Amino acid sequence: MDDVRVRFAPSPTGYLHVGGARTALFNYLFARKMGGRFILRIEDTDIERSEKVFEEQLISALKWLGLDWDEGPDIGGAYGPYRQSERINLYKEFAQRLVQDGKAYEVYAYPEEIETLRDKLLAEGKAPHYTKEMLQPYNTDERKREYEEKGITPAIYFSMPRKDYVISDVVKGDVVFKAGSTGDFALLRSNGMPTYNYACVIDDGLMKITHVLRGDDHLSNTVKQVALYEAFGWPTPIFGHVSMILGPDGSKLSKRHGATSVEEFKSRGYLPEALVNFLALLGWSHPEGKEILSKDELISNFTLDRLVKNAAIFNPEKLKWMNAEHIKMKDIDELVRISRQFIDVDVSDEKLRKILIALKDRIEELSQLPEMADFFFHRPTNMPEKTPEAVETYNNLCLELDKIEEWNQENIYAAFKIVMKSAKLKGKNFYMTLRQILTGRIEGPELIDIIEILGKDEVVARIKAFCG
Ligand code: GLU
């Protein structure tokens, strides 16, 4: 097989959503597994909806996910340019070739006339399939003169061969398109812009793409694309159409299911490796059913035959669990660095490191950090019941803690023991009340870790504040 070349071809019309990210990921994993090339191509020919800022956001979201590409608009490559708006001349040139070969033809109809034709066919109960016979009557001498005067170029339509097509899709199996299920279609519009199906083939063909892995919303387009490859005499890439991602209720994943863009997950404190792990399992599975996987494990286990046909369900609770697992495994210094985006207090790296070690196993989303770590930075207001016995016990504790010269677990426990013994208190009650005094809460990380991190002065001060 030729060296694998795959691409992710987003349209810069919005944020990178999880569906797009998963498509990018599958292509990336396949390229890396096969020692091939992963290409980023920006499909920005929809001038009304495409925006530079969306391209920048897509690029930064892909980089954040760690899906680096080998050729793309920002880094160039041997098959550039990688932005469709910079390839307009190529589209024109290749469309002319098809016209010269008699495989495509010019159409001088106004876009409104095509719409009227479409409505007429639909009203007659026919599929809106155009033929040369229907379209060429618009090519009057008068219209040609008018276009020339106005400097408008005619649209170019492809003569779709009326024959059966069978596409062997690596995910869906053989997909049959019956002769006549698709009519002639535009390659170039009269504004000179290419249509998606056409530009896609020119680019995939010239960029020597070997495998096209994408969402199955493009399956019905594939017949048009295959017909174009044949018309140019180019090899057809291998196609793999993965099923859509559905929300937990079984409907197509959308905004109303909650966060769907990569940016949103990033700002809620998901680690890129957790999102990558989660997305990989939406439509693919590990041969031994392993669920927590690093990027390297995903790469080494990735094969196209494990892509599944069924639609994948996006379960936000599972993603949360995976994020928690990846946070637990995260290198602590890295975690300190990332947490800075969420923690807006003046705290040294050393202290933050200790706080994160204490909290690490309990965090699901890093955006929970300010709330979870609040008591490390601010004195709690929520105090336990102030009975005379409690005041006596914890005053005692203050005295014992004050004596400690080296603030370590051993010495702290020794002080606890003395106080508990004289107060005849059970460990559980003693610790529960102390936790509340120090943190204002009844649960949280190990109390001894909290006490060590807060330091002697702060612990004694908080206990004194309670005993008042
Ligand atoms: N720009 C198209 C999209 O975002 C690309 C589809 C394809 O991969 O061919 O849907």
Short mmCIF file of C-alpha atoms and ligand atoms in Angstrom, two decimals:
data_model
loop_
_atom_site.label_atom_id
_atom_site.label_comp_id
_atom_site.label_asym_id
_atom_site.label_seq_id
_atom_site.Cartn_x
_atom_site.Cartn_y
_atom_site.Cartn_z
CA MET A 1 0.00 0.00 0.00
CA ASP A 2 1.13 3.57 -0.65
CA ASP A 3 2.16 5.50 2.40
CA VAL A 4 -0.94 6.38 4.33
CA ARG A 5 -2.05 9.99 3.88
CA VAL A 6 -5.17 11.09 5.71
CA ARG A 7 -6.69 14.47 6.35
CA PHE A 8 -9.00 16.41 8.59
CA ALA A 9 -10.87 18.98 6.55
CA PRO A 10 -12.93 21.25 8.78
CA SER A 11 -14.94 24.20 7.57
CA PRO A 12 -14.08 27.23 9.72
CA THR A 13 -17.66 28.13 10.48
CA GLY A 14 -17.70 27.58 14.24
CA TYR A 15 -16.00 26.00 17.18
CA LEU A 16 -14.45 22.55 16.94
CA HIS A 17 -17.20 20.30 18.27
CA VAL A 18 -16.71 16.82 19.62
CA GLY A 19 -17.84 15.18 16.38
CA GLY A 20 -15.19 17.02 14.40
CA ALA A 21 -12.58 16.39 17.07
CA ARG A 22 -13.33 12.67 16.94
CA THR A 23 -12.96 12.64 13.13
CA ALA A 24 -9.63 14.44 13.47
CA LEU A 25 -8.58 11.98 16.15
CA PHE A 26 -9.37 8.84 14.16
CA ASN A 27 -7.41 10.21 11.21
CA TYR A 28 -4.56 11.21 13.47
CA LEU A 29 -4.42 7.82 15.21
CA PHE A 30 -4.48 5.98 11.92
CA ALA A 31 -1.71 8.14 10.44
CA ARG A 32 0.49 7.69 13.49
CA LYS A 33 -0.17 3.97 13.71
CA MET A 34 0.70 3.48 10.04
CA GLY A 35 3.68 5.83 10.03
CA GLY A 36 1.74 7.96 7.54
CA ARG A 37 0.98 11.65 7.23
CA PHE A 38 -1.86 13.59 8.81
CA ILE A 39 -2.94 16.65 6.89
CA LEU A 40 -5.02 19.62 7.98
CA ARG A 41 -7.01 21.27 5.23
CA ILE A 42 -9.26 24.26 5.77
CA GLU A 43 -12.44 24.12 3.69
CA ASP A 44 -13.33 27.78 3.60
CA THR A 45 -15.13 28.17 0.30
CA ASP A 46 -18.42 29.06 1.97
CA ILE A 47 -17.43 32.70 2.07
CA GLU A 48 -20.50 33.78 3.97
CA ARG A 49 -20.02 31.44 6.89
CA SER A 50 -16.24 31.01 7.03
CA GLU A 51 -14.26 33.22 9.37
CA LYS A 52 -10.56 33.52 10.04
CA VAL A 53 -11.17 33.57 13.78
CA PHE A 54 -12.84 30.15 13.56
CA GLU A 55 -9.83 28.80 11.68
CA GLU A 56 -7.58 30.10 14.45
CA GLN A 57 -9.83 28.53 17.08
CA LEU A 58 -9.88 25.19 15.25
CA ILE A 59 -6.12 25.18 15.05
CA SER A 60 -5.68 26.03 18.69
CA ALA A 61 -8.24 23.39 19.77
CA LEU A 62 -6.51 20.71 17.70
CA LYS A 63 -3.15 21.72 19.13
CA TRP A 64 -4.54 21.62 22.64
CA LEU A 65 -5.78 18.09 21.99
CA GLY A 66 -2.25 17.23 20.88
CA LEU A 67 -3.30 16.18 17.37
CA ASP A 68 -0.35 17.60 15.50
CA TRP A 69 -0.37 17.53 11.71
CA ASP A 70 2.40 17.06 9.18
CA GLU A 71 1.07 19.37 6.49
CA GLY A 72 -1.35 22.23 6.87
CA PRO A 73 -2.08 25.90 6.28
CA ASP A 74 0.17 27.03 9.11
CA ILE A 75 3.16 24.82 8.31
CA GLY A 76 2.83 24.25 4.57
CA GLY A 77 3.83 21.02 2.86
CA ALA A 78 4.47 19.56 -0.56
CA TYR A 79 0.83 19.60 -1.65
CA GLY A 80 -0.24 23.09 -0.58
CA PRO A 81 -1.86 25.46 -0.35
CA TYR A 82 -3.97 23.84 2.38
CA ARG A 83 -6.71 26.43 2.46
CA GLN A 84 -9.37 25.95 -0.23
CA SER A 85 -9.81 29.69 -0.76
CA GLU A 86 -6.20 29.71 -2.01
CA ARG A 87 -6.83 26.91 -4.49
CA ILE A 88 -9.54 28.52 -6.62
CA ASN A 89 -7.42 28.49 -9.77
CA LEU A 90 -6.86 24.76 -9.43
CA TYR A 91 -10.59 24.13 -9.20
CA LYS A 92 -11.17 26.21 -12.33
CA GLU A 93 -8.42 24.48 -14.23
CA PHE A 94 -9.61 20.96 -13.45
CA ALA A 95 -13.24 21.84 -14.15
CA GLN A 96 -12.18 23.06 -17.61
CA ARG A 97 -10.48 19.75 -18.20
CA LEU A 98 -13.72 17.92 -17.55
CA VAL A 99 -15.57 20.30 -19.87
CA GLN A 100 -13.02 19.65 -22.60
CA ASP A 101 -13.38 15.91 -22.08
CA GLY A 102 -17.14 16.22 -22.43
CA LYS A 103 -17.67 15.11 -18.81
CA ALA A 104 -18.92 18.45 -17.58
CA TYR A 105 -20.76 21.37 -19.15
CA GLU A 106 -21.41 25.06 -18.68
CA VAL A 107 -24.71 26.27 -17.32
CA TYR A 108 -25.78 29.91 -17.64
CA ALA A 109 -28.89 29.67 -15.51
CA TYR A 110 -29.34 32.13 -12.64
CA PRO A 111 -29.30 30.48 -9.21
CA GLU A 112 -33.02 31.41 -8.84
CA GLU A 113 -33.82 29.59 -12.05
CA ILE A 114 -32.19 26.44 -10.72
CA GLU A 115 -34.27 26.81 -7.59
CA THR A 116 -37.46 27.17 -9.64
CA LEU A 117 -36.50 24.09 -11.63
CA ARG A 118 -35.94 22.19 -8.42
CA ASP A 119 -39.32 23.24 -7.02
CA LYS A 120 -41.00 22.26 -10.28
CA LEU A 121 -39.47 18.77 -10.20
CA LEU A 122 -40.48 18.33 -6.57
CA ALA A 123 -44.01 19.54 -7.30
CA GLU A 124 -44.24 16.92 -10.04
CA GLY A 125 -43.29 14.31 -7.46
CA LYS A 126 -39.89 13.77 -9.04
CA ALA A 127 -36.48 13.71 -7.38
CA PRO A 128 -34.63 16.99 -8.01
CA HIS A 129 -32.13 15.38 -10.36
CA TYR A 130 -30.87 17.64 -13.10
CA THR A 131 -29.87 16.59 -16.57
CA LYS A 132 -28.03 18.35 -19.33
CA GLU A 133 -31.30 18.56 -21.28
CA MET A 134 -32.93 20.46 -18.43
CA LEU A 135 -30.03 22.85 -17.85
CA GLN A 136 -28.70 23.69 -21.25
CA PRO A 137 -31.75 25.60 -22.53
CA TYR A 138 -30.61 28.42 -20.26
CA ASN A 139 -27.44 28.77 -22.33
CA THR A 140 -28.89 31.27 -24.79
CA ASP A 141 -26.66 33.62 -26.77
CA GLU A 142 -28.26 36.50 -24.96
CA ARG A 143 -27.43 35.05 -21.56
CA LYS A 144 -23.88 34.31 -22.63
CA ARG A 145 -23.47 37.92 -23.75
CA GLU A 146 -24.92 39.16 -20.48
CA TYR A 147 -22.54 37.00 -18.40
CA GLU A 148 -19.60 38.19 -20.45
CA GLU A 149 -20.56 41.84 -20.07
CA LYS A 150 -20.96 41.46 -16.35
CA GLY A 151 -17.75 39.45 -16.06
CA ILE A 152 -19.58 36.44 -14.60
CA THR A 153 -18.45 32.93 -15.41
CA PRO A 154 -21.03 30.22 -16.00
CA ALA A 155 -21.56 27.43 -13.49
CA ILE A 156 -20.06 24.09 -14.45
CA TYR A 157 -22.11 20.93 -13.99
CA PHE A 158 -20.83 17.39 -13.95
CA SER A 159 -22.53 14.79 -16.13
CA MET A 160 -23.15 12.16 -13.53
CA PRO A 161 -22.87 8.73 -15.17
CA ARG A 162 -26.18 6.88 -14.80
CA LYS A 163 -24.79 3.60 -13.49
CA ASP A 164 -24.72 1.65 -10.26
CA TYR A 165 -21.93 2.43 -7.80
CA VAL A 166 -20.79 0.18 -4.99
CA ILE A 167 -18.64 1.78 -2.36
CA SER A 168 -16.72 -0.55 -0.08
CA ASP A 169 -16.69 1.38 3.13
CA VAL A 170 -14.38 0.11 5.86
CA VAL A 171 -17.02 0.87 8.49
CA LYS A 172 -20.34 0.43 6.69
CA GLY A 173 -19.42 -2.41 4.36
CA ASP A 174 -20.59 -2.33 0.74
CA VAL A 175 -22.92 0.58 0.09
CA VAL A 176 -24.87 0.46 -3.15
CA PHE A 177 -25.99 3.57 -5.03
CA LYS A 178 -28.42 2.66 -7.79
CA ALA A 179 -28.07 4.16 -11.27
CA GLY A 180 -29.88 7.47 -11.42
CA SER A 181 -29.98 8.01 -7.67
CA THR A 182 -27.96 11.17 -8.23
CA GLY A 183 -28.43 13.74 -10.95
CA ASP A 184 -25.91 16.07 -12.55
CA PHE A 185 -24.46 18.45 -10.01
CA ALA A 186 -22.53 21.71 -9.91
CA LEU A 187 -18.74 21.67 -9.69
CA LEU A 188 -18.33 25.41 -9.87
CA ARG A 189 -20.99 27.99 -9.17
CA SER A 190 -21.38 31.12 -11.23
CA ASN A 191 -19.52 33.05 -8.52
CA GLY A 192 -16.50 30.92 -9.40
CA MET A 193 -16.55 29.04 -6.10
CA PRO A 194 -16.34 25.24 -6.08
CA THR A 195 -18.95 23.05 -4.43
CA TYR A 196 -17.93 20.88 -1.51
CA ASN A 197 -18.05 17.56 -3.37
CA TYR A 198 -15.90 18.86 -6.17
CA ALA A 199 -13.28 20.75 -4.16
CA CYS A 200 -12.99 17.79 -1.84
CA VAL A 201 -12.08 15.45 -4.71
CA ILE A 202 -9.63 17.87 -6.31
CA ASP A 203 -7.91 18.30 -2.97
CA ASP A 204 -7.99 14.69 -1.84
CA GLY A 205 -6.82 13.63 -5.29
CA LEU A 206 -3.99 16.15 -5.62
CA MET A 207 -2.98 15.74 -2.00
CA LYS A 208 -2.72 11.99 -2.59
CA ILE A 209 -5.08 11.14 0.25
CA THR A 210 -5.25 7.35 0.66
CA HIS A 211 -8.04 7.07 3.26
CA VAL A 212 -11.01 9.31 3.92
CA LEU A 213 -12.32 8.83 7.44
CA ARG A 214 -15.22 11.12 8.29
CA GLY A 215 -18.74 11.31 9.67
CA ASP A 216 -21.47 9.31 7.95
CA ASP A 217 -23.37 12.49 7.17
CA HIS A 218 -21.07 12.49 4.13
CA LEU A 219 -21.88 8.95 3.02
CA SER A 220 -24.45 10.08 0.46
CA ASN A 221 -21.92 12.55 -1.00
CA THR A 222 -19.44 9.79 -1.58
CA VAL A 223 -21.10 8.54 -4.76
CA LYS A 224 -20.59 11.95 -6.37
CA GLN A 225 -17.00 12.00 -5.23
CA VAL A 226 -16.30 8.49 -6.54
CA ALA A 227 -17.79 9.43 -9.92
CA LEU A 228 -15.42 12.41 -10.03
CA TYR A 229 -12.35 10.30 -9.21
CA GLU A 230 -13.31 8.03 -12.09
CA ALA A 231 -13.83 10.98 -14.41
CA PHE A 232 -10.29 12.20 -13.68
CA GLY A 233 -8.88 8.68 -13.84
CA TRP A 234 -7.55 9.03 -10.29
CA PRO A 235 -7.41 6.19 -7.76
CA THR A 236 -10.31 6.32 -5.32
CA PRO A 237 -9.28 6.55 -1.66
CA ILE A 238 -10.52 4.04 0.86
CA PHE A 239 -13.56 5.42 2.64
CA GLY A 240 -14.60 4.92 6.25
CA HIS A 241 -17.74 6.65 7.48
CA VAL A 242 -18.19 6.67 11.22
CA SER A 243 -21.62 7.00 12.74
CA MET A 244 -22.82 10.20 14.25
CA ILE A 245 -22.46 10.88 17.94
CA LEU A 246 -25.76 10.82 19.78
CA GLY A 247 -26.71 12.44 23.06
CA PRO A 248 -27.74 10.27 26.04
CA ASP A 249 -31.39 10.52 24.88
CA GLY A 250 -30.54 8.97 21.51
CA SER A 251 -30.98 12.12 19.45
CA LYS A 252 -28.16 13.76 17.48
CA LEU A 253 -25.71 15.38 19.89
CA SER A 254 -26.38 19.09 20.09
CA LYS A 255 -26.04 22.13 22.33
CA ARG A 256 -29.08 21.15 24.35
CA HIS A 257 -27.17 18.12 25.64
CA GLY A 258 -24.68 20.52 27.29
CA ALA A 259 -21.10 21.25 26.32
CA THR A 260 -20.23 20.04 22.83
CA SER A 261 -17.22 22.11 21.82
CA VAL A 262 -13.64 21.26 22.65
CA GLU A 263 -13.18 24.81 23.98
CA GLU A 264 -15.96 24.33 26.51
CA PHE A 265 -14.41 21.14 27.84
CA LYS A 266 -11.06 22.85 28.05
CA SER A 267 -12.48 25.74 30.04
CA ARG A 268 -14.31 23.37 32.37
CA GLY A 269 -11.04 21.75 33.26
CA TYR A 270 -10.92 18.62 31.16
CA LEU A 271 -7.45 17.35 30.36
CA PRO A 272 -6.79 16.92 26.65
CA GLU A 273 -5.70 13.32 27.20
CA ALA A 274 -9.03 12.55 28.90
CA LEU A 275 -11.03 14.03 26.05
CA VAL A 276 -8.89 12.21 23.51
CA ASN A 277 -9.34 8.94 25.40
CA PHE A 278 -13.10 9.45 25.61
CA LEU A 279 -13.55 10.47 21.97
CA ALA A 280 -11.50 7.51 20.75
CA LEU A 281 -13.99 5.18 22.42
CA LEU A 282 -16.95 6.83 20.68
CA GLY A 283 -17.03 4.51 17.70
CA TRP A 284 -13.87 2.52 18.30
CA SER A 285 -12.91 0.01 20.96
CA HIS A 286 -9.70 -1.40 22.36
CA PRO A 287 -9.14 -5.07 21.46
CA GLU A 288 -9.23 -6.09 25.14
CA GLY A 289 -11.92 -3.63 26.09
CA LYS A 290 -9.47 -1.47 28.03
CA GLU A 291 -10.96 1.93 28.76
CA ILE A 292 -8.33 4.17 30.26
CA LEU A 293 -5.80 4.64 27.51
CA SER A 294 -2.96 7.03 26.87
CA LYS A 295 -2.45 8.52 23.44
CA ASP A 296 0.42 6.11 22.80
CA GLU A 297 -1.75 3.15 23.70
CA LEU A 298 -4.49 4.45 21.41
CA ILE A 299 -2.00 4.76 18.57
CA SER A 300 -0.50 1.32 19.01
CA ASN A 301 -3.90 -0.38 19.22
CA PHE A 302 -5.72 1.59 16.54
CA THR A 303 -6.99 -0.34 13.54
CA LEU A 304 -9.78 0.55 11.16
CA ASP A 305 -11.49 -2.82 11.59
CA ARG A 306 -12.36 -1.87 15.17
CA LEU A 307 -14.40 1.15 14.10
CA VAL A 308 -18.01 0.34 14.85
CA LYS A 309 -21.07 0.73 12.69
CA ASN A 310 -23.47 1.69 15.45
CA ALA A 311 -23.96 5.24 16.57
CA ALA A 312 -21.98 6.17 19.65
CA ILE A 313 -23.63 7.69 22.69
CA PHE A 314 -21.98 10.65 24.33
CA ASN A 315 -22.19 10.10 28.05
CA PRO A 316 -20.96 13.19 29.95
CA GLU A 317 -20.77 11.22 33.22
CA LYS A 318 -18.37 8.77 31.67
CA LEU A 319 -16.24 11.61 30.36
CA LYS A 320 -16.16 13.07 33.86
CA TRP A 321 -15.03 9.75 35.28
CA MET A 322 -12.32 9.46 32.64
CA ASN A 323 -11.15 12.97 33.37
CA ALA A 324 -10.88 12.11 37.06
CA GLU A 325 -8.82 9.03 36.18
CA HIS A 326 -6.47 11.05 33.99
CA ILE A 327 -6.13 13.75 36.66
CA LYS A 328 -5.07 11.05 39.11
CA MET A 329 -2.38 9.91 36.68
CA LYS A 330 -1.23 13.40 35.72
CA ASP A 331 2.30 14.46 36.47
CA ILE A 332 1.95 16.74 39.49
CA ASP A 333 4.08 19.60 38.17
CA GLU A 334 2.07 19.63 34.96
CA LEU A 335 -1.09 19.69 37.04
CA VAL A 336 0.23 22.68 38.99
CA ARG A 337 0.82 24.51 35.72
CA ILE A 338 -2.63 23.73 34.30
CA SER A 339 -4.40 24.50 37.59
CA ARG A 340 -3.13 28.07 37.51
CA GLN A 341 -5.80 28.79 34.90
CA PHE A 342 -8.45 27.89 37.43
CA ILE A 343 -6.99 29.10 40.69
CA ASP A 344 -6.92 32.85 40.99
CA VAL A 345 -5.07 33.26 44.30
CA ASP A 346 -1.54 34.17 45.19
CA VAL A 347 -0.04 30.81 46.12
CA SER A 348 3.46 29.41 45.67
CA ASP A 349 4.05 26.47 43.35
CA GLU A 350 5.23 24.49 46.33
CA LYS A 351 2.05 25.00 48.29
CA LEU A 352 -0.19 24.50 45.27
CA ARG A 353 1.65 21.28 44.58
CA LYS A 354 0.82 20.02 48.09
CA ILE A 355 -2.80 21.11 47.78
CA LEU A 356 -3.13 19.29 44.48
CA ILE A 357 -1.54 16.13 45.85
CA ALA A 358 -4.15 16.23 48.62
CA LEU A 359 -7.07 16.90 46.26
CA LYS A 360 -5.96 15.02 43.17
CA ASP A 361 -7.99 11.87 43.71
CA ARG A 362 -11.21 13.79 44.20
CA ILE A 363 -11.20 16.20 41.26
CA GLU A 364 -13.49 15.48 38.32
CA GLU A 365 -13.22 18.82 36.52
CA LEU A 366 -10.42 21.28 37.25
CA SER A 367 -12.98 24.10 37.31
CA GLN A 368 -14.09 22.64 40.67
CA LEU A 369 -10.73 23.61 42.13
CA PRO A 370 -11.56 27.10 43.45
CA GLU A 371 -14.43 25.66 45.44
CA MET A 372 -12.61 22.49 46.50
CA ALA A 373 -9.45 24.32 47.58
CA ASP A 374 -11.14 27.39 49.02
CA PHE A 375 -10.46 26.52 52.68
CA PHE A 376 -6.73 26.38 52.02
CA PHE A 377 -6.84 30.07 51.18
CA HIS A 378 -9.69 31.43 53.28
CA ARG A 379 -10.82 30.82 56.83
CA PRO A 380 -14.10 28.96 56.97
CA THR A 381 -17.18 30.58 58.46
CA ASN A 382 -19.21 27.44 58.88
CA MET A 383 -18.28 26.23 62.39
CA PRO A 384 -19.31 23.17 64.42
CA GLU A 385 -21.45 23.53 67.53
CA LYS A 386 -19.52 25.41 70.21
CA THR A 387 -20.15 23.38 73.39
CA PRO A 388 -18.08 24.05 76.57
CA GLU A 389 -16.53 20.56 76.19
CA ALA A 390 -15.50 21.24 72.61
CA VAL A 391 -13.96 24.58 73.58
CA GLU A 392 -11.99 22.89 76.34
CA THR A 393 -10.78 20.06 74.11
CA TYR A 394 -9.66 22.27 71.26
CA ASN A 395 -8.10 24.86 73.55
CA ASN A 396 -6.07 22.00 74.87
CA LEU A 397 -5.19 20.99 71.35
CA CYS A 398 -3.97 24.51 70.66
CA LEU A 399 -1.62 24.30 73.60
CA GLU A 400 -0.26 20.95 72.46
CA LEU A 401 0.13 21.98 68.83
CA ASP A 402 1.85 25.18 69.85
CA LYS A 403 4.56 23.15 71.50
CA ILE A 404 5.46 21.35 68.29
CA GLU A 405 8.78 22.44 66.90
CA GLU A 406 8.87 20.40 63.74
CA TRP A 407 5.49 20.44 61.97
CA ASN A 408 5.28 16.86 60.78
CA GLN A 409 2.67 14.11 60.87
CA GLU A 410 4.34 12.23 63.69
CA ASN A 411 4.42 15.20 66.04
CA ILE A 412 0.90 16.28 65.09
CA TYR A 413 -0.51 12.80 65.80
CA ALA A 414 1.31 12.74 69.13
CA ALA A 415 -0.44 15.98 70.09
CA PHE A 416 -3.82 14.55 69.04
CA LYS A 417 -3.26 11.50 71.19
CA ILE A 418 -2.59 13.52 74.31
CA VAL A 419 -5.71 15.65 73.82
CA MET A 420 -8.01 12.75 72.93
CA LYS A 421 -6.84 10.81 75.94
CA SER A 422 -7.43 13.61 78.43
CA ALA A 423 -10.82 14.47 76.87
CA LYS A 424 -11.82 10.78 76.67
CA LEU A 425 -12.94 11.44 73.13
CA LYS A 426 -13.29 8.90 70.37
CA GLY A 427 -11.11 9.49 67.33
CA LYS A 428 -14.04 9.85 64.97
CA ASN A 429 -15.71 12.71 66.85
CA PHE A 430 -12.46 14.43 67.58
CA TYR A 431 -11.42 14.40 63.93
CA MET A 432 -14.81 15.32 62.55
CA THR A 433 -15.06 18.42 64.69
CA LEU A 434 -11.47 19.37 63.93
CA ARG A 435 -12.14 18.99 60.22
CA GLN A 436 -15.09 21.32 60.52
CA ILE A 437 -13.10 23.86 62.49
CA LEU A 438 -10.32 23.86 59.95
CA THR A 439 -12.28 23.56 56.72
CA GLY A 440 -15.92 24.38 57.50
CA ARG A 441 -16.84 21.06 55.87
CA ILE A 442 -17.53 17.52 56.90
CA GLU A 443 -15.62 15.91 54.09
CA GLY A 444 -12.56 16.50 52.00
CA PRO A 445 -9.02 15.29 51.65
CA GLU A 446 -7.09 13.58 54.46
CA LEU A 447 -7.21 15.77 57.55
CA ILE A 448 -3.53 15.29 58.31
CA ASP A 449 -2.64 16.52 54.81
CA ILE A 450 -4.79 19.60 55.33
CA ILE A 451 -3.12 20.27 58.68
CA GLU A 452 0.36 19.93 57.23
CA ILE A 453 -0.43 22.21 54.32
CA LEU A 454 -2.14 24.90 56.39
CA GLY A 455 0.91 25.03 58.69
CA LYS A 456 1.13 25.44 62.41
CA ASP A 457 0.26 29.14 62.67
CA GLU A 458 -2.83 28.89 60.55
CA VAL A 459 -4.08 25.71 62.21
CA VAL A 460 -3.64 27.19 65.67
CA ALA A 461 -5.26 30.45 64.55
CA ARG A 462 -8.31 28.65 63.14
CA ILE A 463 -8.74 26.58 66.28
CA LYS A 464 -8.43 29.73 68.43
CA ALA A 465 -11.01 31.46 66.26
CA PHE A 466 -13.41 28.60 67.00
CA CYS A 467 -12.72 28.59 70.75
CA GLY A 468 -12.90 32.40 70.73
N1 GLU B 1 -15.57 20.37 5.24
C1 GLU B 1 -16.29 19.15 5.35
C2 GLU B 1 -16.95 19.08 6.72
O1 GLU B 1 -16.48 19.75 7.62
C3 GLU B 1 -15.33 18.00 5.16
C4 GLU B 1 -15.97 16.69 4.94
C5 GLU B 1 -14.96 15.66 4.51
O2 GLU B 1 -14.18 15.23 5.39
O3 GLU B 1 -14.91 15.32 3.34
O4 GLU B 1 -17.94 18.42 6.89
#
